[in-house]
PDB file of C-alpha atoms in Angstrom:
ATOM      1  CA  UNK V1461      77.530 109.978 120.546  1.00  0.00           C
ATOM      2  CA  UNK V1462      81.024 110.082 121.814  1.00  0.00           C
ATOM      3  CA  UNK V1463      83.574 111.609 119.408  1.00  0.00           C
ATOM      4  CA  UNK V1464      87.278 112.994 119.675  1.00  0.00           C
ATOM      5  CA  UNK V1465      89.115 115.664 117.214  1.00  0.00           C
ATOM      6  CA  UNK V1466      92.079 116.266 116.762  1.00  0.00           C
ATOM      7  CA  UNK V1467      92.781 119.502 114.648  1.00  0.00           C
ATOM      8  CA  UNK V1468      96.213 119.334 113.693  1.00  0.00           C
ATOM      9  CA  UNK V1469      97.232 116.546 111.194  1.00  0.00           C
ATOM     10  CA  UNK V1470     100.973 117.298 111.206  1.00  0.00           C
ATOM     11  CA  UNK V1471     102.965 118.747 113.705  1.00  0.00           C
ATOM     12  CA  UNK V1472     106.961 119.646 113.179  1.00  0.00           C
ATOM     13  CA  UNK V1473     108.941 120.636 116.387  1.00  0.00           C
ATOM     14  CA  UNK V1474     112.832 121.141 116.611  1.00  0.00           C
ATOM     15  CA  UNK V1475     114.492 118.693 119.196  1.00  0.00           C
ATOM     16  CA  UNK V1476     114.696 119.824 122.738  1.00  0.00           C
ATOM     17  CA  UNK V1477     111.420 122.364 122.086  1.00  0.00           C
ATOM     18  CA  UNK V1478     108.142 122.012 124.070  1.00  0.00           C
ATOM     19  CA  UNK V1479     105.129 120.221 122.598  1.00  0.00           C
ATOM     20  CA  UNK V1480     101.720 120.402 122.894  1.00  0.00           C
ATOM     21  CA  UNK V1481      99.254 118.132 120.636  1.00  0.00           C
ATOM     22  CA  UNK V1482      95.804 119.197 120.918  1.00  0.00           C
ATOM     23  CA  UNK V1483      92.486 116.906 121.610  1.00  0.00           C
ATOM     24  CA  UNK V1484      88.805 117.819 121.826  1.00  0.00           C
ATOM     25  CA  UNK V1485      86.441 115.649 122.842  1.00  0.00           C
ATOM     26  CA  UNK V1486      82.740 115.707 122.821  1.00  0.00           C
ATOM     27  CA  UNK V1487      80.849 113.540 125.654  1.00  0.00           C
ATOM     28  CA  UNK V1488      77.640 114.068 127.427  1.00  0.00           C
ATOM     29  CA  UNK V1489      79.208 112.895 130.978  1.00  0.00           C
ATOM     30  CA  UNK V1490      82.805 113.012 132.450  1.00  0.00           C
ATOM     31  CA  UNK V1491      84.849 111.074 130.016  1.00  0.00           C
ATOM     32  CA  UNK V1492      87.620 108.544 129.991  1.00  0.00           C
ATOM     33  CA  UNK V1493      90.342 110.009 128.194  1.00  0.00           C
ATOM     34  CA  UNK V1494      93.312 108.388 126.769  1.00  0.00           C
ATOM     35  CA  UNK V1495      96.694 109.069 124.565  1.00  0.00           C
ATOM     36  CA  UNK V1496      98.364 106.525 122.572  1.00  0.00           C
ATOM     37  CA  UNK V1497     101.566 106.466 120.426  1.00  0.00           C
ATOM     38  CA  UNK V1498     101.920 104.653 117.446  1.00  0.00           C
ATOM     39  CA  UNK V1499     105.696 104.561 116.097  1.00  0.00           C
ATOM     40  CA  UNK V1500     105.953 103.310 112.364  1.00  0.00           C
ATOM     41  CA  UNK V1501     105.221  99.544 111.673  1.00  0.00           C
ATOM     42  CA  UNK V1502     104.011  99.018 115.535  1.00  0.00           C
ATOM     43  CA  UNK V1503     101.088  98.774 117.370  1.00  0.00           C
ATOM     44  CA  UNK V1504      99.541 101.834 119.269  1.00  0.00           C
ATOM     45  CA  UNK V1505     101.163 102.181 123.261  1.00  0.00           C
ATOM     46  CA  UNK V1506      99.161 103.728 126.003  1.00  0.00           C
ATOM     47  CA  UNK V1507     101.003 106.854 127.316  1.00  0.00           C
ATOM     48  CA  UNK V1508      98.525 108.002 130.122  1.00  0.00           C
ATOM     49  CA  UNK V1509      94.520 108.251 130.774  1.00  0.00           C
ATOM     50  CA  UNK V1510      92.244 110.006 132.698  1.00  0.00           C
ATOM     51  CA  UNK V1511      89.547 108.760 134.671  1.00  0.00           C
ATOM     52  CA  UNK V1512      88.704 111.158 137.209  1.00  0.00           C
ATOM     53  CA  UNK V1513      90.454 113.435 140.064  1.00  0.00           C
ATOM     54  CA  UNK V1514      93.564 115.528 139.300  1.00  0.00           C
ATOM     55  CA  UNK V1515      93.306 117.507 135.758  1.00  0.00           C
ATOM     56  CA  UNK V1516      96.777 117.050 135.079  1.00  0.00           C
ATOM     57  CA  UNK V1517      97.912 113.316 134.606  1.00  0.00           C
ATOM     58  CA  UNK V1518     101.294 111.886 134.286  1.00  0.00           C
ATOM     59  CA  UNK V1519     102.132 109.040 131.781  1.00  0.00           C
ATOM     60  CA  UNK V1520     105.440 107.249 129.958  1.00  0.00           C
ATOM     61  CA  UNK V1521     108.237 108.899 128.092  1.00  0.00           C
ATOM     62  CA  UNK V1522     107.446 112.426 130.176  1.00  0.00           C
ATOM     63  CA  UNK V1523     104.525 113.189 128.647  1.00  0.00           C
ATOM     64  CA  UNK V1524     101.867 114.514 130.547  1.00  0.00           C
ATOM     65  CA  UNK V1525      98.019 115.731 129.570  1.00  0.00           C
ATOM     66  CA  UNK V1526      95.487 118.188 131.166  1.00  0.00           C
ATOM     67  CA  UNK V1527      91.984 117.585 131.276  1.00  0.00           C
ATOM     68  CA  UNK V1528      90.097 120.616 131.083  1.00  0.00           C
ATOM     69  CA  UNK V1529      86.243 120.046 131.414  1.00  0.00           C
ATOM     70  CA  UNK V1530      85.196 123.914 130.055  1.00  0.00           C
ATOM     71  CA  UNK V1531      87.471 123.722 127.191  1.00  0.00           C
ATOM     72  CA  UNK V1532      86.520 120.043 126.542  1.00  0.00           C
ATOM     73  CA  UNK V1533      89.803 119.441 125.854  1.00  0.00           C
ATOM     74  CA  UNK V1534      92.788 116.730 126.620  1.00  0.00           C
ATOM     75  CA  UNK V1535      96.017 118.288 125.467  1.00  0.00           C
ATOM     76  CA  UNK V1536      99.022 116.251 125.517  1.00  0.00           C
ATOM     77  CA  UNK V1537     102.299 118.277 126.361  1.00  0.00           C
ATOM     78  CA  UNK V1538     105.955 117.355 126.710  1.00  0.00           C
ATOM     79  CA  UNK V1539     108.656 119.836 127.785  1.00  0.00           C
ATOM     80  CA  UNK V1540     111.742 118.818 125.637  1.00  0.00           C
ATOM     81  CA  UNK V1541     110.989 116.671 122.773  1.00  0.00           C
ATOM     82  CA  UNK V1542     113.627 114.000 121.636  1.00  0.00           C
ATOM     83  CA  UNK V1543     114.052 112.739 118.355  1.00  0.00           C
ATOM     84  CA  UNK V1544     112.651 109.596 119.407  1.00  0.00           C
ATOM     85  CA  UNK V1545     109.515 111.109 120.015  1.00  0.00           C
ATOM     86  CA  UNK V1546     108.897 111.315 116.301  1.00  0.00           C
ATOM     87  CA  UNK V1547     105.403 109.122 115.813  1.00  0.00           C
ATOM     88  CA  UNK V1548     101.569 109.447 115.615  1.00  0.00           C
ATOM     89  CA  UNK V1549      99.829 110.174 118.554  1.00  0.00           C
ATOM     90  CA  UNK V1550      95.979 109.349 119.000  1.00  0.00           C
ATOM     91  CA  UNK V1551      93.587 110.656 121.486  1.00  0.00           C
ATOM     92  CA  UNK V1552      90.732 108.296 122.517  1.00  0.00           C
ATOM     93  CA  UNK V1553      87.713 108.696 124.470  1.00  0.00           C
ATOM     94  CA  UNK V1554      86.246 105.575 126.175  1.00  0.00           C
ATOM     95  CA  UNK V1555      82.495 104.357 125.111  1.00  0.00           C
ATOM     96  CA  UNK V1556      80.621 101.383 125.708  1.00  0.00           C
ATOM     97  CA  UNK V1557      82.716  98.253 125.258  1.00  0.00           C
ATOM     98  CA  UNK V1558      85.200 100.422 123.022  1.00  0.00           C
ATOM     99  CA  UNK V1559      87.594 103.189 122.748  1.00  0.00           C
ATOM    100  CA  UNK V1560      86.693 106.015 119.913  1.00  0.00           C
ATOM    101  CA  UNK V1561      89.986 107.477 118.502  1.00  0.00           C
ATOM    102  CA  UNK V1562      90.829 110.544 116.625  1.00  0.00           C
ATOM    103  CA  UNK V1563      92.144 111.003 113.142  1.00  0.00           C
ATOM    104  CA  UNK V1564      95.627 111.143 114.997  1.00  0.00           C
ATOM    105  CA  UNK V1565      98.263 113.881 114.623  1.00  0.00           C
ATOM    106  CA  UNK V1566     101.870 112.874 113.264  1.00  0.00           C
ATOM    107  CA  UNK V1567     104.710 114.339 114.819  1.00  0.00           C
ATOM    108  CA  UNK V1568     108.253 115.115 113.223  1.00  0.00           C
ATOM    109  CA  UNK V1569     111.247 115.758 114.952  1.00  0.00           C
ATOM    110  CA  UNK V1570     113.772 118.417 113.480  1.00  0.00           C
ATOM    111  CA  UNK V1571     117.532 117.619 114.671  1.00  0.00           C
TER     112      UNK V1571
ATOM    113  CA  UNK S 256     105.974  94.357 124.150  1.00  0.00           C
ATOM    114  CA  UNK S 257     102.181  94.564 124.999  1.00  0.00           C
ATOM    115  CA  UNK S 258     101.694  90.997 125.586  1.00  0.00           C
ATOM    116  CA  UNK S 259      99.067  90.834 122.670  1.00  0.00           C
ATOM    117  CA  UNK S 260     100.248  88.724 119.576  1.00  0.00           C
ATOM    118  CA  UNK S 261      98.635  88.696 116.227  1.00  0.00           C
ATOM    119  CA  UNK S 262      99.495  86.641 113.419  1.00  0.00           C
ATOM    120  CA  UNK S 263     100.883  86.631 110.259  1.00  0.00           C
ATOM    121  CA  UNK S 264     102.189  90.318 110.258  1.00  0.00           C
ATOM    122  CA  UNK S 265     101.659  90.487 106.449  1.00  0.00           C
ATOM    123  CA  UNK S 266      99.156  88.832 104.276  1.00  0.00           C
ATOM    124  CA  UNK S 267      99.027  89.487 100.591  1.00  0.00           C
ATOM    125  CA  UNK S 268      95.890  87.919  98.925  1.00  0.00           C
ATOM    126  CA  UNK S 269      93.775  88.311  95.773  1.00  0.00           C
ATOM    127  CA  UNK S 270      90.687  89.754  95.267  1.00  0.00           C
ATOM    128  CA  UNK S 271      87.427  87.159  96.376  1.00  0.00           C
ATOM    129  CA  UNK S 272      89.574  85.478  98.793  1.00  0.00           C
ATOM    130  CA  UNK S 273      89.408  84.709 102.353  1.00  0.00           C
ATOM    131  CA  UNK S 274      91.750  85.521 105.054  1.00  0.00           C
ATOM    132  CA  UNK S 275      91.749  84.610 108.919  1.00  0.00           C
ATOM    133  CA  UNK S 276      93.773  86.327 111.312  1.00  0.00           C
ATOM    134  CA  UNK S 277      94.785  85.618 114.640  1.00  0.00           C
ATOM    135  CA  UNK S 278      95.215  87.206 117.978  1.00  0.00           C
ATOM    136  CA  UNK S 279      96.435  85.907 121.315  1.00  0.00           C
ATOM    137  CA  UNK S 280      95.016  88.642 124.051  1.00  0.00           C
ATOM    138  CA  UNK S 281      97.701  89.327 127.129  1.00  0.00           C
ATOM    139  CA  UNK S 282      97.505  86.681 129.540  1.00  0.00           C
ATOM    140  CA  UNK S 283      94.434  87.258 132.137  1.00  0.00           C
ATOM    141  CA  UNK S 284      92.386  89.781 129.628  1.00  0.00           C
ATOM    142  CA  UNK S 285      89.048  88.693 128.839  1.00  0.00           C
ATOM    143  CA  UNK S 286      88.011  91.290 126.175  1.00  0.00           C
ATOM    144  CA  UNK S 287      89.477  91.236 122.913  1.00  0.00           C
ATOM    145  CA  UNK S 288      88.780  93.943 120.385  1.00  0.00           C
ATOM    146  CA  UNK S 289      89.484  94.098 116.550  1.00  0.00           C
ATOM    147  CA  UNK S 290      90.179  97.773 114.548  1.00  0.00           C
ATOM    148  CA  UNK S 291      90.696  98.451 111.440  1.00  0.00           C
ATOM    149  CA  UNK S 292      93.414 101.524 110.229  1.00  0.00           C
ATOM    150  CA  UNK S 293      93.334 102.600 106.517  1.00  0.00           C
ATOM    151  CA  UNK S 294      94.699 105.946 105.494  1.00  0.00           C
ATOM    152  CA  UNK S 295      91.315 107.489 104.661  1.00  0.00           C
ATOM    153  CA  UNK S 296      89.293 105.736 107.366  1.00  0.00           C
ATOM    154  CA  UNK S 297      91.608 106.100 109.934  1.00  0.00           C
ATOM    155  CA  UNK S 298      91.257 103.695 113.345  1.00  0.00           C
ATOM    156  CA  UNK S 299      87.755 102.206 113.149  1.00  0.00           C
ATOM    157  CA  UNK S 300      86.279  99.808 115.648  1.00  0.00           C
ATOM    158  CA  UNK S 301      84.910  96.485 114.466  1.00  0.00           C
ATOM    159  CA  UNK S 302      83.819  94.326 117.030  1.00  0.00           C
ATOM    160  CA  UNK S 303      84.654  93.340 120.604  1.00  0.00           C
ATOM    161  CA  UNK S 304      84.131  90.102 122.731  1.00  0.00           C
ATOM    162  CA  UNK S 305      84.372  89.660 126.267  1.00  0.00           C
ATOM    163  CA  UNK S 306      85.023  86.291 127.572  1.00  0.00           C
ATOM    164  CA  UNK S 307      83.392  84.361 124.457  1.00  0.00           C
ATOM    165  CA  UNK S 308      80.557  86.461 123.691  1.00  0.00           C
ATOM    166  CA  UNK S 309      80.112  89.116 121.188  1.00  0.00           C
ATOM    167  CA  UNK S 310      79.435  92.148 123.124  1.00  0.00           C
ATOM    168  CA  UNK S 311      79.987  95.014 120.797  1.00  0.00           C
ATOM    169  CA  UNK S 312      79.874  95.929 117.063  1.00  0.00           C
ATOM    170  CA  UNK S 313      81.155  98.537 114.911  1.00  0.00           C
ATOM    171  CA  UNK S 314      81.487  99.425 111.403  1.00  0.00           C
ATOM    172  CA  UNK S 315      82.100  95.650 110.500  1.00  0.00           C
ATOM    173  CA  UNK S 316      80.985  94.370 106.897  1.00  0.00           C
ATOM    174  CA  UNK S 317      79.244  91.699 106.872  1.00  0.00           C
ATOM    175  CA  UNK S 318      81.836  89.958 104.871  1.00  0.00           C
ATOM    176  CA  UNK S 319      84.060  90.048 108.005  1.00  0.00           C
ATOM    177  CA  UNK S 320      83.136  87.595 110.947  1.00  0.00           C
ATOM    178  CA  UNK S 321      85.086  87.081 114.038  1.00  0.00           C
ATOM    179  CA  UNK S 322      84.574  84.808 117.376  1.00  0.00           C
ATOM    180  CA  UNK S 323      86.590  84.367 120.546  1.00  0.00           C
ATOM    181  CA  UNK S 324      87.137  81.183 121.301  1.00  0.00           C
ATOM    182  CA  UNK S 325      87.473  79.139 125.143  1.00  0.00           C
ATOM    183  CA  UNK S 326      91.243  79.778 125.307  1.00  0.00           C
ATOM    184  CA  UNK S 327      90.514  83.354 124.655  1.00  0.00           C
ATOM    185  CA  UNK S 328      92.296  83.812 121.344  1.00  0.00           C
ATOM    186  CA  UNK S 329      90.313  85.443 118.624  1.00  0.00           C
ATOM    187  CA  UNK S 330      90.197  85.283 114.987  1.00  0.00           C
ATOM    188  CA  UNK S 331      89.100  87.988 112.336  1.00  0.00           C
ATOM    189  CA  UNK S 332      87.970  86.284 109.143  1.00  0.00           C
ATOM    190  CA  UNK S 333      87.607  88.126 106.084  1.00  0.00           C
ATOM    191  CA  UNK S 334      85.933  86.875 103.163  1.00  0.00           C
ATOM    192  CA  UNK S 335      85.337  87.849  99.230  1.00  0.00           C
ATOM    193  CA  UNK S 336      88.120  90.471  99.595  1.00  0.00           C
ATOM    194  CA  UNK S 337      87.785  93.390  97.714  1.00  0.00           C
ATOM    195  CA  UNK S 338      90.737  96.128  97.126  1.00  0.00           C
ATOM    196  CA  UNK S 339      89.316  98.601  99.497  1.00  0.00           C
ATOM    197  CA  UNK S 340      89.896  95.770 102.586  1.00  0.00           C
ATOM    198  CA  UNK S 341      93.415  96.464 102.183  1.00  0.00           C
ATOM    199  CA  UNK S 342      94.726  97.992 105.792  1.00  0.00           C
ATOM    200  CA  UNK S 343      96.001  97.114 108.786  1.00  0.00           C
ATOM    201  CA  UNK S 344      94.215  95.268 111.109  1.00  0.00           C
ATOM    202  CA  UNK S 345      94.851  95.529 115.234  1.00  0.00           C
ATOM    203  CA  UNK S 346      93.760  93.197 117.583  1.00  0.00           C
ATOM    204  CA  UNK S 347      93.643  94.699 121.191  1.00  0.00           C
ATOM    205  CA  UNK S 348      92.744  92.919 124.444  1.00  0.00           C
ATOM    206  CA  UNK S 349      91.788  94.603 128.163  1.00  0.00           C
ATOM    207  CA  UNK S 350      91.217  92.994 131.466  1.00  0.00           C
ATOM    208  CA  UNK S 351      87.528  93.983 131.463  1.00  0.00           C
ATOM    209  CA  UNK S 352      85.357  95.905 129.463  1.00  0.00           C
ATOM    210  CA  UNK S 353      83.818  99.144 129.714  1.00  0.00           C
ATOM    211  CA  UNK S 354      84.319 102.843 129.124  1.00  0.00           C
ATOM    212  CA  UNK S 355      87.418 103.124 131.524  1.00  0.00           C
ATOM    213  CA  UNK S 356      89.624 100.111 130.178  1.00  0.00           C
ATOM    214  CA  UNK S 357      92.667 100.656 128.545  1.00  0.00           C
ATOM    215  CA  UNK S 358      93.344  99.104 125.511  1.00  0.00           C
ATOM    216  CA  UNK S 359      96.767  97.040 124.950  1.00  0.00           C
ATOM    217  CA  UNK S 360      97.115  96.880 121.316  1.00  0.00           C
ATOM    218  CA  UNK S 361      99.098  94.144 118.883  1.00  0.00           C
ATOM    219  CA  UNK S 362     101.413  95.248 116.474  1.00  0.00           C
ATOM    220  CA  UNK S 363      98.870  94.272 113.606  1.00  0.00           C
ATOM    221  CA  UNK S 364      98.615  92.308 110.725  1.00  0.00           C
ATOM    222  CA  UNK S 365      99.023  94.812 107.140  1.00  0.00           C
ATOM    223  CA  UNK S 366      96.595  93.204 104.862  1.00  0.00           C
ATOM    224  CA  UNK S 367      97.316  93.819 101.087  1.00  0.00           C
ATOM    225  CA  UNK S 368      94.449  92.727  98.606  1.00  0.00           C
ATOM    226  CA  UNK S 369      96.052  92.579  95.141  1.00  0.00           C
TER     227      UNK S 369
END
């Protein structure tokens, strides 16, 4: 069965520093992968998605993610974090008629 | 704004009661999903409808039921409520169904059972 693991529950970075959030998936075939962000009191917003092709995908708000089949990973990156990026980030894998989400990584940004 | 509308935003009710959560999908989306988000369980898939028909079921309790109406809006009914049902309930929609369908989420209904 498909599953997603986000090893980091909580991460703190300084504003302007680079960011990498980890995501590992379990899936037998080529997965459909997604990253979402949830700000306090808000719903989940789609940042980017990977279906096939180029393993480096660009998303909104300056985020990108790289699909690495050999490592079963789909890590989210941003070169320079802004205070407004503080939120919870969820990785998800497509399954039959649903998305399966990881447990999320809460990002705090220090000034 | 995702285009998915959920009402009400907040709901406070007592144990044993029944509530109905409502969702209007994005214009043109045929598929509706319901998720429950709680601190201990994370984001749990409950149920999915496509063009009025139930297509997938997750860890939805027997006390919970849902439907999608001909105008594509959906309702999630929660009955015999327990304290543990307190959570954020999200509705999401997509244009189609399948593993490669991005979901667009509403802002959720926060249910508090006292």
